[in-house]
mmCIF file of C-alpha atoms in Angstrom:
data_model
loop_
_atom_site.group_PDB
_atom_site.id
_atom_site.type_symbol
_atom_site.label_atom_id
_atom_site.label_comp_id
_atom_site.label_asym_id
_atom_site.label_seq_id
_atom_site.Cartn_x
_atom_site.Cartn_y
_atom_site.Cartn_z
ATOM 1 C CA UNK A 1 -15.783 48.668 32.810
ATOM 2 C CA UNK A 2 -18.844 46.802 33.810
ATOM 3 C CA UNK A 3 -19.542 46.244 37.595
ATOM 4 C CA UNK A 4 -19.228 42.524 37.285
ATOM 5 C CA UNK A 5 -15.728 42.800 35.941
ATOM 6 C CA UNK A 6 -14.794 45.391 38.518
ATOM 7 C CA UNK A 7 -15.949 42.841 41.102
ATOM 8 C CA UNK A 8 -13.761 40.300 39.393
ATOM 9 C CA UNK A 9 -10.680 42.565 39.634
ATOM 10 C CA UNK A 10 -11.384 43.401 43.215
ATOM 11 C CA UNK A 11 -11.579 39.616 44.018
ATOM 12 C CA UNK A 12 -8.212 39.169 42.470
ATOM 13 C CA UNK A 13 -6.658 42.198 44.244
ATOM 14 C CA UNK A 14 -6.375 44.363 41.017
ATOM 15 C CA UNK A 15 -7.096 47.892 40.216
ATOM 16 C CA UNK A 16 -8.931 48.766 37.006
ATOM 17 C CA UNK A 17 -6.381 51.532 36.226
ATOM 18 C CA UNK A 18 -3.693 48.890 35.531
ATOM 19 C CA UNK A 19 -4.584 48.239 31.851
ATOM 20 C CA UNK A 20 -2.246 50.766 30.167
ATOM 21 C CA UNK A 21 1.290 49.636 29.117
ATOM 22 C CA UNK A 22 2.381 48.670 25.500
ATOM 23 C CA UNK A 23 5.643 47.152 24.122
ATOM 24 C CA UNK A 24 7.501 46.259 20.936
ATOM 25 C CA UNK A 25 10.399 44.045 20.158
ATOM 26 C CA UNK A 26 13.076 44.979 17.599
ATOM 27 C CA UNK A 27 14.348 42.553 15.008
ATOM 28 C CA UNK A 28 17.875 41.417 16.134
ATOM 29 C CA UNK A 29 20.664 43.557 14.693
ATOM 30 C CA UNK A 30 18.603 46.818 14.521
ATOM 31 C CA UNK A 31 19.370 49.742 16.680
ATOM 32 C CA UNK A 32 18.038 53.023 15.276
ATOM 33 C CA UNK A 33 14.249 52.951 14.724
ATOM 34 C CA UNK A 34 12.823 55.999 16.468
ATOM 35 C CA UNK A 35 12.872 58.164 13.282
ATOM 36 C CA UNK A 36 10.893 55.617 11.267
ATOM 37 C CA UNK A 37 8.028 55.471 13.937
ATOM 38 C CA UNK A 38 8.385 59.146 15.012
ATOM 39 C CA UNK A 39 8.828 58.319 18.680
ATOM 40 C CA UNK A 40 11.529 58.138 21.314
ATOM 41 C CA UNK A 41 11.465 54.597 22.561
ATOM 42 C CA UNK A 42 12.222 53.627 26.154
ATOM 43 C CA UNK A 43 14.439 50.468 26.454
ATOM 44 C CA UNK A 44 13.183 47.741 28.786
ATOM 45 C CA UNK A 45 16.114 47.269 31.038
ATOM 46 C CA UNK A 46 15.364 43.759 32.039
ATOM 47 C CA UNK A 47 14.443 42.324 28.659
ATOM 48 C CA UNK A 48 16.917 42.593 25.700
ATOM 49 C CA UNK A 49 15.520 43.973 22.491
ATOM 50 C CA UNK A 50 12.215 45.213 24.008
ATOM 51 C CA UNK A 51 10.965 48.835 24.165
ATOM 52 C CA UNK A 52 7.933 50.427 25.750
ATOM 53 C CA UNK A 53 5.566 52.619 23.692
ATOM 54 C CA UNK A 54 3.368 55.569 24.567
ATOM 55 C CA UNK A 55 -0.313 54.309 24.786
ATOM 56 C CA UNK A 56 -1.376 56.557 21.951
ATOM 57 C CA UNK A 57 1.241 55.606 19.373
ATOM 58 C CA UNK A 58 0.004 53.431 16.442
ATOM 59 C CA UNK A 59 2.686 51.277 14.778
ATOM 60 C CA UNK A 60 0.484 49.231 12.328
ATOM 61 C CA UNK A 61 0.903 51.769 9.607
ATOM 62 C CA UNK A 62 4.480 52.661 10.200
ATOM 63 C CA UNK A 63 7.203 51.819 7.542
ATOM 64 C CA UNK A 64 9.191 50.008 10.150
ATOM 65 C CA UNK A 65 6.339 47.634 11.099
ATOM 66 C CA UNK A 66 5.425 47.020 7.497
ATOM 67 C CA UNK A 67 9.096 46.157 6.528
ATOM 68 C CA UNK A 68 9.331 43.631 9.398
ATOM 69 C CA UNK A 69 11.685 45.604 11.667
ATOM 70 C CA UNK A 70 9.569 45.595 14.788
ATOM 71 C CA UNK A 71 7.105 43.140 16.441
ATOM 72 C CA UNK A 72 4.101 43.910 18.565
ATOM 73 C CA UNK A 73 4.553 41.839 21.690
ATOM 74 C CA UNK A 74 4.020 42.341 25.345
ATOM 75 C CA UNK A 75 7.144 42.242 27.580
ATOM 76 C CA UNK A 76 5.728 39.499 29.846
ATOM 77 C CA UNK A 77 5.210 37.257 26.778
ATOM 78 C CA UNK A 78 8.809 37.837 25.874
ATOM 79 C CA UNK A 79 9.754 36.813 29.429
ATOM 80 C CA UNK A 80 7.843 33.479 29.017
ATOM 81 C CA UNK A 81 9.882 32.661 25.843
ATOM 82 C CA UNK A 82 13.194 33.679 27.552
ATOM 83 C CA UNK A 83 12.334 31.312 30.376
ATOM 84 C CA UNK A 84 12.828 28.359 28.016
ATOM 85 C CA UNK A 85 16.595 29.062 27.768
ATOM 86 C CA UNK A 86 16.518 28.384 24.030
ATOM 87 C CA UNK A 87 19.879 27.764 22.438
ATOM 88 C CA UNK A 88 21.060 26.954 18.996
ATOM 89 C CA UNK A 89 20.295 23.456 17.816
ATOM 90 C CA UNK A 90 17.183 23.148 20.001
ATOM 91 C CA UNK A 91 14.044 21.570 18.537
ATOM 92 C CA UNK A 92 11.258 23.576 19.999
ATOM 93 C CA UNK A 93 7.473 22.975 20.124
ATOM 94 C CA UNK A 94 5.066 25.885 20.466
ATOM 95 C CA UNK A 95 1.799 23.972 21.255
ATOM 96 C CA UNK A 96 -0.675 26.975 21.038
ATOM 97 C CA UNK A 97 1.231 29.043 18.534
ATOM 98 C CA UNK A 98 -1.296 31.555 17.143
ATOM 99 C CA UNK A 99 -1.159 34.395 16.522
ATOM 100 C CA UNK A 100 2.609 34.056 16.290
ATOM 101 C CA UNK A 101 4.553 36.763 18.282
ATOM 102 C CA UNK A 102 6.181 34.089 20.566
ATOM 103 C CA UNK A 103 6.767 31.749 17.713
ATOM 104 C CA UNK A 104 8.765 34.517 15.891
ATOM 105 C CA UNK A 105 10.763 35.256 18.980
ATOM 106 C CA UNK A 106 11.623 31.587 19.341
ATOM 107 C CA UNK A 107 12.768 31.402 15.609
ATOM 108 C CA UNK A 108 14.914 34.547 16.151
ATOM 109 C CA UNK A 109 16.543 32.914 19.229
ATOM 110 C CA UNK A 110 17.301 29.735 17.283
ATOM 111 C CA UNK A 111 19.042 31.621 14.554
ATOM 112 C CA UNK A 112 20.422 29.276 11.825
ATOM 113 C CA UNK A 113 20.149 25.960 13.713
ATOM 114 C CA UNK A 114 17.511 23.812 15.379
ATOM 115 C CA UNK A 115 13.793 23.927 14.461
ATOM 116 C CA UNK A 116 10.425 25.138 15.745
ATOM 117 C CA UNK A 117 7.123 23.487 15.271
ATOM 118 C CA UNK A 118 3.935 25.611 15.783
ATOM 119 C CA UNK A 119 0.605 24.028 16.487
ATOM 120 C CA UNK A 120 -2.847 25.519 16.726
ATOM 121 C CA UNK A 121 -6.347 24.219 16.457
ATOM 122 C CA UNK A 122 -7.644 27.291 14.581
ATOM 123 C CA UNK A 123 -6.603 27.256 10.939
ATOM 124 C CA UNK A 124 -7.283 30.930 10.275
ATOM 125 C CA UNK A 125 -5.259 31.874 13.280
ATOM 126 C CA UNK A 126 -2.403 29.639 12.322
ATOM 127 C CA UNK A 127 -2.482 31.193 8.865
ATOM 128 C CA UNK A 128 -1.682 34.419 10.557
ATOM 129 C CA UNK A 129 1.359 32.806 12.046
ATOM 130 C CA UNK A 130 2.441 31.700 8.588
ATOM 131 C CA UNK A 131 2.005 35.347 7.432
ATOM 132 C CA UNK A 132 4.207 36.494 10.203
ATOM 133 C CA UNK A 133 6.936 34.072 9.497
ATOM 134 C CA UNK A 134 6.972 35.118 5.770
ATOM 135 C CA UNK A 135 6.945 38.711 6.647
ATOM 136 C CA UNK A 136 9.852 38.502 9.001
ATOM 137 C CA UNK A 137 11.772 35.926 6.884
ATOM 138 C CA UNK A 138 11.831 33.375 9.793
ATOM 139 C CA UNK A 139 10.278 30.325 8.111
ATOM 140 C CA UNK A 140 13.294 28.295 7.083
ATOM 141 C CA UNK A 141 13.328 26.205 10.236
ATOM 142 C CA UNK A 142 9.699 26.167 11.026
ATOM 143 C CA UNK A 143 6.659 23.750 10.554
ATOM 144 C CA UNK A 144 3.097 24.705 11.138
ATOM 145 C CA UNK A 145 0.364 22.167 11.821
ATOM 146 C CA UNK A 146 -3.320 22.730 12.222
ATOM 147 C CA UNK A 147 -4.086 20.293 15.042
ATOM 148 C CA UNK A 148 -5.611 19.807 18.465
ATOM 149 C CA UNK A 149 -2.768 20.552 20.987
ATOM 150 C CA UNK A 150 -4.238 18.089 23.398
ATOM 151 C CA UNK A 151 -3.622 15.199 20.995
ATOM 152 C CA UNK A 152 -0.818 16.346 18.707
ATOM 153 C CA UNK A 153 1.806 13.509 18.606
ATOM 154 C CA UNK A 154 4.382 14.375 15.887
ATOM 155 C CA UNK A 155 8.032 14.468 17.024
ATOM 156 C CA UNK A 156 10.529 17.174 16.064
ATOM 157 C CA UNK A 157 12.239 15.288 13.153
ATOM 158 C CA UNK A 158 10.411 12.272 11.869
ATOM 159 C CA UNK A 159 6.866 11.372 10.945
ATOM 160 C CA UNK A 160 7.202 7.920 12.559
ATOM 161 C CA UNK A 161 3.700 8.030 14.121
ATOM 162 C CA UNK A 162 2.243 7.818 10.593
ATOM 163 C CA UNK A 163 4.720 5.338 9.008
ATOM 164 C CA UNK A 164 4.780 2.625 11.693
ATOM 165 C CA UNK A 165 3.536 -0.886 10.950
ATOM 166 C CA UNK A 166 0.165 -0.822 12.623
ATOM 167 C CA UNK A 167 -3.006 -2.645 11.703
ATOM 168 C CA UNK A 168 -4.879 -1.253 8.743
ATOM 169 C CA UNK A 169 -7.784 0.000 10.893
ATOM 170 C CA UNK A 170 -5.390 1.885 13.187
ATOM 171 C CA UNK A 171 -3.626 3.499 10.145
ATOM 172 C CA UNK A 172 -6.949 4.519 8.657
ATOM 173 C CA UNK A 173 -7.911 6.132 11.994
ATOM 174 C CA UNK A 174 -4.558 7.811 12.169
ATOM 175 C CA UNK A 175 -4.953 9.259 8.718
ATOM 176 C CA UNK A 176 -8.216 10.930 9.690
ATOM 177 C CA UNK A 177 -6.562 12.486 12.757
ATOM 178 C CA UNK A 178 -3.448 13.547 10.872
ATOM 179 C CA UNK A 179 -2.475 17.207 11.545
ATOM 180 C CA UNK A 180 -2.688 19.452 8.547
ATOM 181 C CA UNK A 181 0.674 20.724 7.545
ATOM 182 C CA UNK A 182 0.249 24.304 6.272
ATOM 183 C CA UNK A 183 3.943 25.498 6.327
ATOM 184 C CA UNK A 184 7.149 23.577 5.998
ATOM 185 C CA UNK A 185 10.496 25.446 6.004
ATOM 186 C CA UNK A 186 13.212 24.175 3.852
ATOM 187 C CA UNK A 187 15.480 23.380 6.831
ATOM 188 C CA UNK A 188 12.844 22.306 9.331
ATOM 189 C CA UNK A 189 13.285 18.626 8.528
ATOM 190 C CA UNK A 190 16.996 18.459 9.100
ATOM 191 C CA UNK A 191 17.865 15.539 11.344
ATOM 192 C CA UNK A 192 18.847 16.599 14.858
ATOM 193 C CA UNK A 193 20.818 14.740 17.499
ATOM 194 C CA UNK A 194 19.665 11.363 18.834
ATOM 195 C CA UNK A 195 18.215 13.059 21.983
ATOM 196 C CA UNK A 196 15.910 15.089 19.822
ATOM 197 C CA UNK A 197 14.413 11.972 18.208
ATOM 198 C CA UNK A 198 13.005 11.147 21.711
ATOM 199 C CA UNK A 199 11.110 14.366 21.958
ATOM 200 C CA UNK A 200 11.436 18.102 21.792
ATOM 201 C CA UNK A 201 14.128 19.912 23.698
ATOM 202 C CA UNK A 202 11.886 22.759 24.607
ATOM 203 C CA UNK A 203 8.121 23.077 24.747
ATOM 204 C CA UNK A 204 5.989 26.162 25.233
ATOM 205 C CA UNK A 205 2.407 25.698 26.366
ATOM 206 C CA UNK A 206 0.906 29.264 26.226
ATOM 207 C CA UNK A 207 -2.561 27.870 26.944
ATOM 208 C CA UNK A 208 -5.950 29.235 25.901
ATOM 209 C CA UNK A 209 -7.418 31.130 28.864
ATOM 210 C CA UNK A 210 -9.898 33.816 29.662
ATOM 211 C CA UNK A 211 -7.233 36.489 28.737
ATOM 212 C CA UNK A 212 -8.413 38.723 31.683
ATOM 213 C CA UNK A 213 -4.811 39.866 32.216
ATOM 214 C CA UNK A 214 -4.306 40.993 28.598
ATOM 215 C CA UNK A 215 -4.607 44.636 27.979
ATOM 216 C CA UNK A 216 -5.444 44.139 24.265
ATOM 217 C CA UNK A 217 -8.186 41.657 25.001
ATOM 218 C CA UNK A 218 -9.904 43.801 27.650
ATOM 219 C CA UNK A 219 -9.902 46.742 25.185
ATOM 220 C CA UNK A 220 -11.579 44.584 22.524
ATOM 221 C CA UNK A 221 -14.775 44.225 24.777
ATOM 222 C CA UNK A 222 -15.529 47.909 24.173
ATOM 223 C CA UNK A 223 -16.236 46.866 20.554
ATOM 224 C CA UNK A 224 -17.497 43.271 21.186
ATOM 225 C CA UNK A 225 -19.955 44.449 23.978
ATOM 226 C CA UNK A 226 -19.522 43.808 27.663
ATOM 227 C CA UNK A 227 -22.090 40.965 27.581
ATOM 228 C CA UNK A 228 -19.419 39.078 25.672
ATOM 229 C CA UNK A 229 -17.052 39.531 28.648
ATOM 230 C CA UNK A 230 -19.595 37.885 30.873
ATOM 231 C CA UNK A 231 -19.708 34.920 28.520
ATOM 232 C CA UNK A 232 -16.022 34.543 28.013
ATOM 233 C CA UNK A 233 -14.459 35.581 31.317
ATOM 234 C CA UNK A 234 -17.035 35.461 34.147
ATOM 235 C CA UNK A 235 -19.066 32.347 33.121
ATOM 236 C CA UNK A 236 -18.299 29.586 35.576
ATOM 237 C CA UNK A 237 -19.018 26.773 33.018
ATOM 238 C CA UNK A 238 -16.628 28.276 30.534
ATOM 239 C CA UNK A 239 -13.829 28.677 33.092
ATOM 240 C CA UNK A 240 -14.190 25.028 34.230
ATOM 241 C CA UNK A 241 -14.053 23.838 30.548
ATOM 242 C CA UNK A 242 -10.923 26.010 30.104
ATOM 243 C CA UNK A 243 -9.095 24.619 33.112
ATOM 244 C CA UNK A 244 -9.758 21.053 31.821
ATOM 245 C CA UNK A 245 -8.422 22.112 28.386
ATOM 246 C CA UNK A 246 -5.333 23.661 30.110
ATOM 247 C CA UNK A 247 -4.472 20.557 32.008
ATOM 248 C CA UNK A 248 -4.796 18.404 28.811
ATOM 249 C CA UNK A 249 -2.554 20.874 26.800
ATOM 250 C CA UNK A 250 0.048 20.838 29.627
ATOM 251 C CA UNK A 251 -0.060 17.070 29.943
ATOM 252 C CA UNK A 252 0.356 16.495 26.169
ATOM 253 C CA UNK A 253 3.129 19.048 25.881
ATOM 254 C CA UNK A 254 4.979 17.377 28.653
ATOM 255 C CA UNK A 255 4.452 13.996 26.889
ATOM 256 C CA UNK A 256 6.302 15.380 23.941
ATOM 257 C CA UNK A 257 9.193 16.709 25.881
ATOM 258 C CA UNK A 258 12.379 14.662 25.877
ATOM 259 C CA UNK A 259 13.995 13.557 29.187
ATOM 260 C CA UNK A 260 15.859 16.529 30.722
ATOM 261 C CA UNK A 261 14.010 18.948 28.441
ATOM 262 C CA UNK A 262 12.349 22.148 29.557
ATOM 263 C CA UNK A 263 8.623 23.102 29.318
ATOM 264 C CA UNK A 264 7.146 26.532 30.152
ATOM 265 C CA UNK A 265 3.444 26.742 30.878
ATOM 266 C CA UNK A 266 1.917 30.264 30.811
ATOM 267 C CA UNK A 267 -1.442 31.996 30.633
ATOM 268 C CA UNK A 268 -2.504 35.718 30.379
ATOM 269 C CA UNK A 269 -5.118 35.148 33.121
ATOM 270 C CA UNK A 270 -4.811 36.574 36.572
ATOM 271 C CA UNK A 271 -6.916 33.788 38.170
ATOM 272 C CA UNK A 272 -5.581 31.068 40.470
ATOM 273 C CA UNK A 273 -7.816 28.433 38.903
ATOM 274 C CA UNK A 274 -6.153 28.648 35.513
ATOM 275 C CA UNK A 275 -2.610 28.865 36.807
ATOM 276 C CA UNK A 276 -1.582 27.530 40.236
ATOM 277 C CA UNK A 277 -4.484 25.097 40.463
ATOM 278 C CA UNK A 278 -3.586 23.702 37.032
ATOM 279 C CA UNK A 279 0.139 23.302 37.988
ATOM 280 C CA UNK A 280 -0.834 21.667 41.270
ATOM 281 C CA UNK A 281 -3.032 19.123 39.626
ATOM 282 C CA UNK A 282 -0.517 18.406 36.865
ATOM 283 C CA UNK A 283 2.228 17.759 39.381
ATOM 284 C CA UNK A 284 0.051 15.260 41.232
ATOM 285 C CA UNK A 285 -0.715 13.355 37.977
ATOM 286 C CA UNK A 286 2.881 13.436 36.668
ATOM 287 C CA UNK A 287 5.530 12.057 38.903
ATOM 288 C CA UNK A 288 8.289 12.714 36.429
ATOM 289 C CA UNK A 289 7.596 16.464 36.313
ATOM 290 C CA UNK A 290 9.561 18.785 38.443
ATOM 291 C CA UNK A 291 9.244 22.623 38.809
ATOM 292 C CA UNK A 292 12.371 24.533 38.010
ATOM 293 C CA UNK A 293 13.643 27.950 39.050
ATOM 294 C CA UNK A 294 13.611 30.463 36.284
ATOM 295 C CA UNK A 295 17.237 31.730 36.461
ATOM 296 C CA UNK A 296 16.716 34.608 34.152
ATOM 297 C CA UNK A 297 13.972 36.078 36.424
ATOM 298 C CA UNK A 298 16.289 37.422 39.163
ATOM 299 C CA UNK A 299 16.078 40.895 37.512
ATOM 300 C CA UNK A 300 12.521 40.597 36.345
ATOM 301 C CA UNK A 301 9.902 42.930 37.881
ATOM 302 C CA UNK A 302 7.452 40.173 38.853
ATOM 303 C CA UNK A 303 6.076 38.384 41.870
ATOM 304 C CA UNK A 304 6.264 34.840 43.074
ATOM 305 C CA UNK A 305 3.087 32.782 42.428
ATOM 306 C CA UNK A 306 1.269 30.994 45.156
ATOM 307 C CA UNK A 307 3.409 27.884 44.389
ATOM 308 C CA UNK A 308 7.192 28.275 44.941
ATOM 309 C CA UNK A 309 9.183 28.751 41.641
ATOM 310 C CA UNK A 310 6.178 30.032 39.710
ATOM 311 C CA UNK A 311 6.037 33.668 38.722
ATOM 312 C CA UNK A 312 3.344 36.269 38.095
ATOM 313 C CA UNK A 313 3.577 39.391 36.050
ATOM 314 C CA UNK A 314 0.801 41.976 36.582
ATOM 315 C CA UNK A 315 0.311 45.597 35.422
ATOM 316 C CA UNK A 316 0.912 47.028 38.837
ATOM 317 C CA UNK A 317 4.144 45.158 39.756
ATOM 318 C CA UNK A 318 5.596 44.622 36.284
ATOM 319 C CA UNK A 319 4.058 47.406 34.054
ATOM 320 C CA UNK A 320 3.161 44.666 31.633
ATOM 321 C CA UNK A 321 0.048 42.627 30.834
ATOM 322 C CA UNK A 322 -0.803 39.978 33.350
ATOM 323 C CA UNK A 323 1.024 36.716 32.865
ATOM 324 C CA UNK A 324 1.638 33.486 34.849
ATOM 325 C CA UNK A 325 4.739 31.445 34.167
ATOM 326 C CA UNK A 326 5.752 27.951 35.399
ATOM 327 C CA UNK A 327 8.766 26.005 34.169
ATOM 328 C CA UNK A 328 9.204 22.241 34.314
ATOM 329 C CA UNK A 329 11.648 19.556 33.534
ATOM 330 C CA UNK A 330 11.180 15.899 32.871
ATOM 331 C CA UNK A 331 13.011 13.561 35.189
#
């Protein structure tokens, strides 16, 4: 690791040796999978359906992975999804959906009712989400939109934003800004309850960040070059731009949440500026937002964030990638 990044870790109280654990999630209903990947899996006691993998094991070419029996997803990311308390019938918005591991977990939790809408600004990354939904046969209740998450405005059921009686100039402007629909499951347009027409029941804002807590991303810099790490993680101007983006994503996600609904904000950054500082600013600007306790976290191996009711996963405490999680409701 370059000296500048080691200094960054030290400033955040972290040891460079923490970037090691790996996890998978089994498709619901499967039990015996070890023989297909030639490995004895260790169950993650605090997270149903998750298993830890030896660092050296490659699953991409395994039969089980190709047949859609296992998902590659970090345990902390799974915890962020569980924090939403998703139940059957919910209409869920994943505002930063690519590359799709959390989106698939949401779809699995919904089962045969409700809907999930995935949004991402990068078309090629959202196309990867579409491929995952098709691979794991989870697309029936899902819509995917290529759109800017800071301005996306479609509700969970009806396209009312585009059919309202507005002046011609406004309708023309709206058509130009219309999100590009690239996937529409056959059951994703089923009308929900009246409460859902007022907004989404659950919203996940897993915001773009510097990814400095992600094991997979840090490993990529060995190939990209460590100078790229300076540009993407340590550059002050980039981090300032990211925090502004994060607050806009969180604000818009909250706008699309129905009264009494739940929103989870998360990042895989270990920094305070992209986590607690964003939450603090958001709460000051949104009087109807209230932080919630994450009930499922009582058995999770994580620490409290610097703001009460927020949580932090890190490789030392949790044996996972780094992740910050905050849960809100709309009063």
